[in-house]
Amino acid sequence: MTTKIGIDAGGTLTKIAYWNENNEMVFERFLSSDFLKVKKWIESNHPNASICVTGGRAEQLKVHFSSSEEIPYIVEFDATMNGVMYQLKLGAFEPKAAVIANIGTGTSIHIMQANKHQRISGTGIGGGTLLGLGMALTGISDFEEIMKQSKMGSRAEIDVLVSDIYKNNKLPIKGTLTASNFGGISINHTENKSNSDLLAGVQGMIGEVVASLCIQAADAHEVEDIIYIGTTLEDNELLQQIIQSYTVLKLKKPVFLEKHGYSGAIGALLENTKNF
Ligand SMILES: Nc1ncnc2c1ncn2[C@@H]1O[C@H](COP(=O)(O)OP(=O)(O)OP(=O)(O)O)[C@@H](O)[C@H]1O
Ligand SMILES: [Mg+2]
């Protein structure tokens, strides 16, 4: 039987979802900088596969395949939303409306209502920022190492809290909120911070910027659930915890899906399965 494969060729990572011989959905991931590896993996493991592709780099990936037939393409946002809804259904949790934030290389924010979705906002602060700014500040480029180090870090001297500014004054808002990400370094002259602290600071900035935008979007559209996806969240408890606590503080419900980064690939696979 032909293997059906869904591919999401993203700015940083290429994600693959496919059905194995036991009809289970399985996953693979490659760097988008090495499409040749993707091609070789498909050729050696699933030479006659039927492929459907999505993601911003879909066209760049396609040129590596000399297939006589055109490889079907599904629009990234449609694939991602379908992948999200599929996972929600599996988890028996299907909110009528939700804000969905895809924290990929950059971050894209969507509203899903009555099975329709629309992109409403976004920010360049995302997973690429974690890798890029993290590298610029510490020289560390490996995602796993960034995870390990940032987990051990403290943001106490990196950021300024509202309570740091309002010391003996009556607080106008919660004192534990961040008043300034990285502001502490200049205010307290705490340069030469450890790599762990700097990376924890980067995670804090990303989580708080993304969560803030999502909370505003949820308020504007009067929805409670905010679904956070994207490979940036994978094995990244610190970022999840930052996003979780800020979202809960603002009385919204954060939802993390098990397959953080694979929604687009799942959507492409479902599209592919539908066509047969
Ligand atoms: N092994 C890894 N190598 C590189 N980045 C990783 C790895 N594991 C997790 N990441 C994080 O995942 C981010 C990419 O997330 P994701 O795969 O969702 O984005 P993308 O689809 O490639 O980008 P976009 O959707 O913006 O085009 C990286 O920027 C990085 O922060
Ligand atoms: Mg993506």
Tab-separated table of C-alpha atoms and ligand atoms in Angstrom:
chain	number	residue	atom	x	y	z
A	1	MET	CA	0.000	0.000	0.000
A	2	THR	CA	1.255	3.510	-0.748
A	3	THR	CA	2.437	5.340	2.348
A	4	LYS	CA	0.717	8.696	2.813
A	5	ILE	CA	2.982	11.439	4.055
A	6	GLY	CA	2.331	15.018	5.154
A	7	ILE	CA	5.287	17.398	5.186
A	8	ASP	CA	5.515	20.842	6.774
A	9	ALA	CA	8.610	22.582	5.437
A	10	GLY	CA	9.028	25.424	7.959
A	11	GLY	CA	11.533	28.244	8.234
A	12	THR	CA	13.756	26.216	10.572
A	13	LEU	CA	12.463	22.646	10.732
A	14	THR	CA	10.782	20.255	8.354
A	15	LYS	CA	8.230	18.088	10.087
A	16	ILE	CA	6.818	14.853	8.672
A	17	ALA	CA	3.710	12.915	9.705
A	18	TYR	CA	2.712	9.596	8.145
A	19	TRP	CA	0.667	6.474	8.774
A	20	ASN	CA	2.705	3.360	9.512
A	21	GLU	CA	1.691	-0.216	8.636
A	22	ASN	CA	-0.339	-0.444	11.871
A	23	ASN	CA	-2.270	2.661	10.891
A	24	GLU	CA	-0.634	4.723	13.614
A	25	MET	CA	0.451	8.278	12.960
A	26	VAL	CA	4.231	8.627	13.311
A	27	PHE	CA	6.541	11.603	13.117
A	28	GLU	CA	9.988	12.653	11.879
A	29	ARG	CA	11.843	15.956	11.957
A	30	PHE	CA	14.732	17.414	9.949
A	31	LEU	CA	16.492	20.744	9.688
A	32	SER	CA	15.077	22.774	6.783
A	33	SER	CA	18.667	23.635	5.876
A	34	ASP	CA	19.118	20.009	4.746
A	35	PHE	CA	16.317	19.169	2.282
A	36	LEU	CA	18.572	16.564	0.686
A	37	LYS	CA	18.344	14.570	3.907
A	38	VAL	CA	14.546	14.765	3.743
A	39	LYS	CA	14.594	13.510	0.167
A	40	LYS	CA	16.988	10.666	1.039
A	41	TRP	CA	14.885	9.636	4.041
A	42	ILE	CA	11.757	9.426	1.888
A	43	GLU	CA	13.563	7.588	-0.923
A	44	SER	CA	15.013	4.969	1.420
A	45	ASN	CA	12.006	4.490	3.685
A	46	HIS	CA	8.963	5.265	1.550
A	47	PRO	CA	10.041	5.329	-2.104
A	48	ASN	CA	6.486	5.241	-3.521
A	49	ALA	CA	4.916	7.524	-0.961
A	50	SER	CA	2.123	9.880	-1.796
A	51	ILE	CA	3.136	13.275	-0.428
A	52	CYS	CA	1.240	16.446	0.461
A	53	VAL	CA	3.313	19.431	1.472
A	54	THR	CA	2.728	22.659	3.383
A	55	GLY	CA	4.820	25.409	5.005
A	56	GLY	CA	6.672	28.497	3.848
A	57	ARG	CA	9.501	26.465	2.342
A	58	ALA	CA	7.291	23.987	0.456
A	59	GLU	CA	8.424	25.208	-2.980
A	60	GLN	CA	12.096	25.027	-1.979
A	61	LEU	CA	11.587	21.440	-0.843
A	62	LYS	CA	9.607	20.469	-3.942
A	63	VAL	CA	12.500	21.219	-6.329
A	64	HIS	CA	14.378	18.291	-4.736
A	65	PHE	CA	11.737	15.853	-5.949
A	66	SER	CA	11.786	14.960	-9.614
A	67	SER	CA	8.303	13.470	-9.440
A	68	SER	CA	6.486	13.491	-12.777
A	69	GLU	CA	3.323	14.408	-10.941
A	70	GLU	CA	2.974	17.731	-9.158
A	71	ILE	CA	3.178	17.310	-5.360
A	72	PRO	CA	-0.060	18.642	-3.833
A	73	TYR	CA	0.256	21.688	-1.610
A	74	ILE	CA	-2.008	22.863	1.189
A	75	VAL	CA	-1.895	26.421	2.544
A	76	GLU	CA	0.105	26.484	5.801
A	77	PHE	CA	-2.561	28.090	7.971
A	78	ASP	CA	-5.272	25.666	6.756
A	79	ALA	CA	-3.007	22.659	7.368
A	80	THR	CA	-2.013	23.920	10.820
A	81	MET	CA	-5.590	24.603	11.924
A	82	ASN	CA	-6.763	21.200	10.660
A	83	GLY	CA	-3.878	19.555	12.508
A	84	VAL	CA	-4.804	21.405	15.685
A	85	MET	CA	-8.474	20.440	15.415
A	86	TYR	CA	-7.545	16.807	14.791
A	87	GLN	CA	-5.455	16.725	17.967
A	88	LEU	CA	-8.161	18.466	20.002
A	89	LYS	CA	-10.702	15.899	18.830
A	90	LEU	CA	-8.380	13.056	19.865
A	91	GLY	CA	-8.091	14.641	23.298
A	92	ALA	CA	-11.882	15.007	23.448
A	93	PHE	CA	-11.499	18.727	24.034
A	94	GLU	CA	-13.118	20.821	21.337
A	95	PRO	CA	-13.656	24.449	22.317
A	96	LYS	CA	-16.135	26.366	20.147
A	97	ALA	CA	-13.634	29.174	19.839
A	98	ALA	CA	-9.961	29.612	20.675
A	99	VAL	CA	-6.918	31.730	19.991
A	100	ILE	CA	-4.117	29.649	18.466
A	101	ALA	CA	-0.494	30.798	18.598
A	102	ASN	CA	2.064	28.964	16.466
A	103	ILE	CA	5.472	29.676	17.991
A	104	GLY	CA	7.681	28.636	15.092
A	105	THR	CA	10.640	30.558	13.739
A	106	GLY	CA	8.356	33.543	14.167
A	107	THR	CA	4.947	33.572	15.819
A	108	SER	CA	1.614	33.589	14.065
A	109	ILE	CA	-1.632	34.174	15.963
A	110	HIS	CA	-5.037	32.969	14.782
A	111	ILE	CA	-8.620	32.946	15.920
A	112	MET	CA	-10.642	29.798	15.386
A	113	GLN	CA	-14.415	30.195	15.644
A	114	ALA	CA	-17.183	27.914	14.395
A	115	ASN	CA	-14.666	25.792	12.459
A	116	LYS	CA	-13.379	28.846	10.590
A	117	HIS	CA	-10.009	30.396	11.230
A	118	GLN	CA	-8.378	33.706	10.527
A	119	ARG	CA	-4.894	35.020	11.125
A	120	ILE	CA	-5.277	38.026	13.392
A	121	SER	CA	-1.788	38.905	14.523
A	122	GLY	CA	1.787	37.812	14.917
A	123	THR	CA	5.242	38.822	16.034
A	124	GLY	CA	8.785	38.259	14.934
A	125	ILE	CA	9.532	37.145	18.473
A	126	GLY	CA	9.547	33.346	18.346
A	127	GLY	CA	11.720	30.258	18.237
A	128	GLY	CA	14.158	31.929	15.853
A	129	THR	CA	14.655	34.608	18.492
A	130	LEU	CA	15.475	31.962	21.070
A	131	LEU	CA	18.144	30.464	18.810
A	132	GLY	CA	19.404	33.756	17.314
A	133	LEU	CA	19.402	36.066	20.314
A	134	GLY	CA	20.533	33.167	22.490
A	135	MET	CA	23.496	32.641	20.180
A	136	ALA	CA	24.323	36.351	19.998
A	137	LEU	CA	24.328	36.646	23.802
A	138	THR	CA	26.034	33.382	24.746
A	139	GLY	CA	27.549	31.796	21.639
A	140	ILE	CA	25.401	28.693	22.277
A	141	SER	CA	23.536	27.540	19.186
A	142	ASP	CA	22.365	24.061	20.111
A	143	PHE	CA	18.685	23.961	21.068
A	144	GLU	CA	19.166	21.189	23.632
A	145	GLU	CA	21.998	23.085	25.311
A	146	ILE	CA	19.859	26.243	25.362
A	147	MET	CA	17.130	24.211	27.095
A	148	LYS	CA	19.569	22.793	29.642
A	149	GLN	CA	21.176	26.140	30.470
A	150	SER	CA	18.031	28.278	30.537
A	151	LYS	CA	16.383	25.844	32.964
A	152	MET	CA	19.142	26.567	35.490
A	153	GLY	CA	19.038	30.338	34.995
A	154	SER	CA	17.506	33.112	37.059
A	155	ARG	CA	15.809	36.207	35.666
A	156	ALA	CA	16.065	38.068	39.007
A	157	GLU	CA	18.894	40.366	37.889
A	158	ILE	CA	18.079	40.298	34.169
A	159	ASP	CA	14.557	41.718	34.312
A	160	VAL	CA	12.950	44.491	36.315
A	161	LEU	CA	9.751	43.599	38.128
A	162	VAL	CA	6.963	46.051	38.861
A	163	SER	CA	7.760	45.554	42.583
A	164	ASP	CA	11.421	46.545	41.938
A	165	ILE	CA	10.247	49.944	40.693
A	166	TYR	CA	7.377	50.504	43.126
A	167	LYS	CA	9.395	49.368	46.155
A	168	ASN	CA	7.669	51.214	49.020
A	169	ASN	CA	4.786	52.582	46.990
A	170	LYS	CA	1.308	51.203	46.591
A	171	LEU	CA	1.363	48.791	43.647
A	172	PRO	CA	-0.899	49.774	40.728
A	173	ILE	CA	-0.660	46.254	39.229
A	174	LYS	CA	0.713	42.919	40.439
A	175	GLY	CA	4.285	43.367	41.689
A	176	THR	CA	5.512	40.086	40.233
A	177	LEU	CA	4.778	41.189	36.658
A	178	THR	CA	7.778	42.009	34.496
A	179	ALA	CA	8.152	45.762	34.090
A	180	SER	CA	11.115	45.446	31.722
A	181	ASN	CA	12.634	42.372	30.081
A	182	PHE	CA	16.431	42.739	30.269
A	183	GLY	CA	16.011	46.188	31.859
A	184	GLY	CA	17.696	44.949	35.016
A	185	ILE	CA	21.056	44.627	33.302
A	186	SER	CA	21.296	48.371	32.678
A	187	ILE	CA	19.425	49.582	35.775
A	188	ASN	CA	21.403	47.389	38.192
A	189	HIS	CA	24.638	47.379	36.170
A	190	THR	CA	24.606	43.612	36.224
A	191	GLU	CA	26.525	43.026	33.018
A	192	ASN	CA	28.549	39.800	32.733
A	193	LYS	CA	25.596	37.660	33.611
A	194	SER	CA	25.922	33.891	33.218
A	195	ASN	CA	24.775	32.180	30.049
A	196	SER	CA	22.043	30.436	32.031
A	197	ASP	CA	20.592	33.718	33.295
A	198	LEU	CA	20.772	35.362	29.863
A	199	LEU	CA	19.024	32.417	28.201
A	200	ALA	CA	16.363	32.329	30.918
A	201	GLY	CA	15.854	36.047	30.168
A	202	VAL	CA	15.379	35.341	26.455
A	203	GLN	CA	12.829	32.627	27.225
A	204	GLY	CA	11.028	35.026	29.558
A	205	MET	CA	10.865	37.752	26.923
A	206	ILE	CA	9.550	35.408	24.245
A	207	GLY	CA	6.953	33.810	26.520
A	208	GLU	CA	5.661	37.112	27.850
A	209	VAL	CA	5.474	38.847	24.450
A	210	VAL	CA	3.643	35.927	22.858
A	211	ALA	CA	1.298	35.392	25.813
A	212	SER	CA	0.502	39.155	25.988
A	213	LEU	CA	-0.519	39.269	22.329
A	214	CYS	CA	-2.623	36.137	22.733
A	215	ILE	CA	-4.353	37.432	25.857
A	216	GLN	CA	-5.220	40.685	24.059
A	217	ALA	CA	-6.550	38.707	21.100
A	218	ALA	CA	-8.592	36.485	23.421
A	219	ASP	CA	-10.047	39.563	25.156
A	220	ALA	CA	-10.895	41.215	21.829
A	221	HIS	CA	-12.670	38.092	20.557
A	222	GLU	CA	-14.152	37.155	23.924
A	223	VAL	CA	-12.648	33.675	24.029
A	224	GLU	CA	-11.145	31.865	26.976
A	225	ASP	CA	-8.931	29.155	25.485
A	226	ILE	CA	-5.499	29.901	24.073
A	227	ILE	CA	-3.801	27.003	22.292
A	228	TYR	CA	-0.027	27.319	22.067
A	229	ILE	CA	1.778	25.221	19.442
A	230	GLY	CA	5.140	25.212	17.605
A	231	THR	CA	8.366	23.245	18.039
A	232	THR	CA	9.768	26.053	20.216
A	233	LEU	CA	7.673	24.516	23.014
A	234	GLU	CA	9.067	20.996	22.555
A	235	ASP	CA	10.851	19.771	25.704
A	236	ASN	CA	10.780	23.420	26.768
A	237	GLU	CA	9.145	23.333	30.209
A	238	LEU	CA	10.492	26.783	31.084
A	239	LEU	CA	8.794	28.520	28.153
A	240	GLN	CA	5.598	26.546	28.765
A	241	GLN	CA	5.628	27.508	32.408
A	242	ILE	CA	6.197	31.232	31.637
A	243	ILE	CA	3.340	31.210	29.111
A	244	GLN	CA	1.104	29.157	31.381
A	245	SER	CA	1.454	31.348	34.453
A	246	TYR	CA	0.933	34.622	32.569
A	247	THR	CA	-2.076	33.273	30.669
A	248	VAL	CA	-3.681	31.945	33.858
A	249	LEU	CA	-2.961	35.229	35.669
A	250	LYS	CA	-4.964	36.992	32.958
A	251	LEU	CA	-7.845	34.545	33.499
A	252	LYS	CA	-7.439	32.695	30.216
A	253	LYS	CA	-7.003	28.962	29.746
A	254	PRO	CA	-3.677	27.866	28.210
A	255	VAL	CA	-3.688	24.643	26.219
A	256	PHE	CA	-0.552	22.812	25.063
A	257	LEU	CA	-0.862	20.003	22.541
A	258	GLU	CA	1.269	16.902	22.888
A	259	LYS	CA	2.654	17.120	19.354
A	260	HIS	CA	3.675	20.763	19.712
A	261	GLY	CA	5.327	21.270	16.346
A	262	TYR	CA	3.541	18.773	14.131
A	263	SER	CA	0.147	20.416	13.533
A	264	GLY	CA	1.051	21.545	9.988
A	265	ALA	CA	2.422	18.120	9.048
A	266	ILE	CA	-0.665	16.416	10.509
A	267	GLY	CA	-2.904	18.789	8.509
A	268	ALA	CA	-0.989	17.995	5.311
A	269	LEU	CA	-1.286	14.265	6.032
A	270	LEU	CA	-5.038	14.548	6.626
A	271	GLU	CA	-5.431	16.454	3.353
A	272	ASN	CA	-3.470	13.690	1.641
A	273	THR	CA	-5.590	10.960	3.235
A	274	LYS	CA	-8.775	12.803	2.231
A	275	ASN	CA	-7.734	12.827	-1.423
A	276	PHE	CA	-7.734	9.030	-1.698
B	1	LIG	N1	16.433	20.347	17.218
B	1	LIG	C1	16.096	21.630	16.990
B	1	LIG	N2	16.813	22.366	16.101
B	1	LIG	C2	16.472	23.639	15.852
B	1	LIG	N3	15.437	24.274	16.455
B	1	LIG	C3	14.702	23.596	17.344
B	1	LIG	C4	14.993	22.239	17.649
B	1	LIG	N4	14.101	21.809	18.563
B	1	LIG	C5	13.286	22.840	18.812
B	1	LIG	N5	13.631	23.942	18.091
B	1	LIG	C6	12.938	25.244	18.161
B	1	LIG	O1	11.855	25.177	17.250
B	1	LIG	C7	11.798	26.391	16.495
B	1	LIG	C8	11.137	26.123	15.183
B	1	LIG	O2	9.786	25.792	15.428
B	1	LIG	P1	8.824	25.250	14.277
B	1	LIG	O3	9.343	23.962	13.745
B	1	LIG	O4	7.448	25.236	14.820
B	1	LIG	O5	9.012	26.412	13.216
B	1	LIG	P2	9.100	26.382	11.633
B	1	LIG	O6	7.874	25.685	11.117
B	1	LIG	O7	10.390	25.844	11.187
B	1	LIG	O8	9.048	27.934	11.307
B	1	LIG	P3	7.867	28.825	10.663
B	1	LIG	O9	6.563	28.135	10.998
B	1	LIG	O10	7.975	30.155	11.324
B	1	LIG	O11	8.160	28.819	9.199
B	1	LIG	C9	13.244	26.827	16.386
B	1	LIG	O12	13.353	28.208	16.112
B	1	LIG	C10	13.788	26.446	17.770
B	1	LIG	O13	13.538	27.471	18.711
B	2	MG	MG	5.862	26.239	11.027
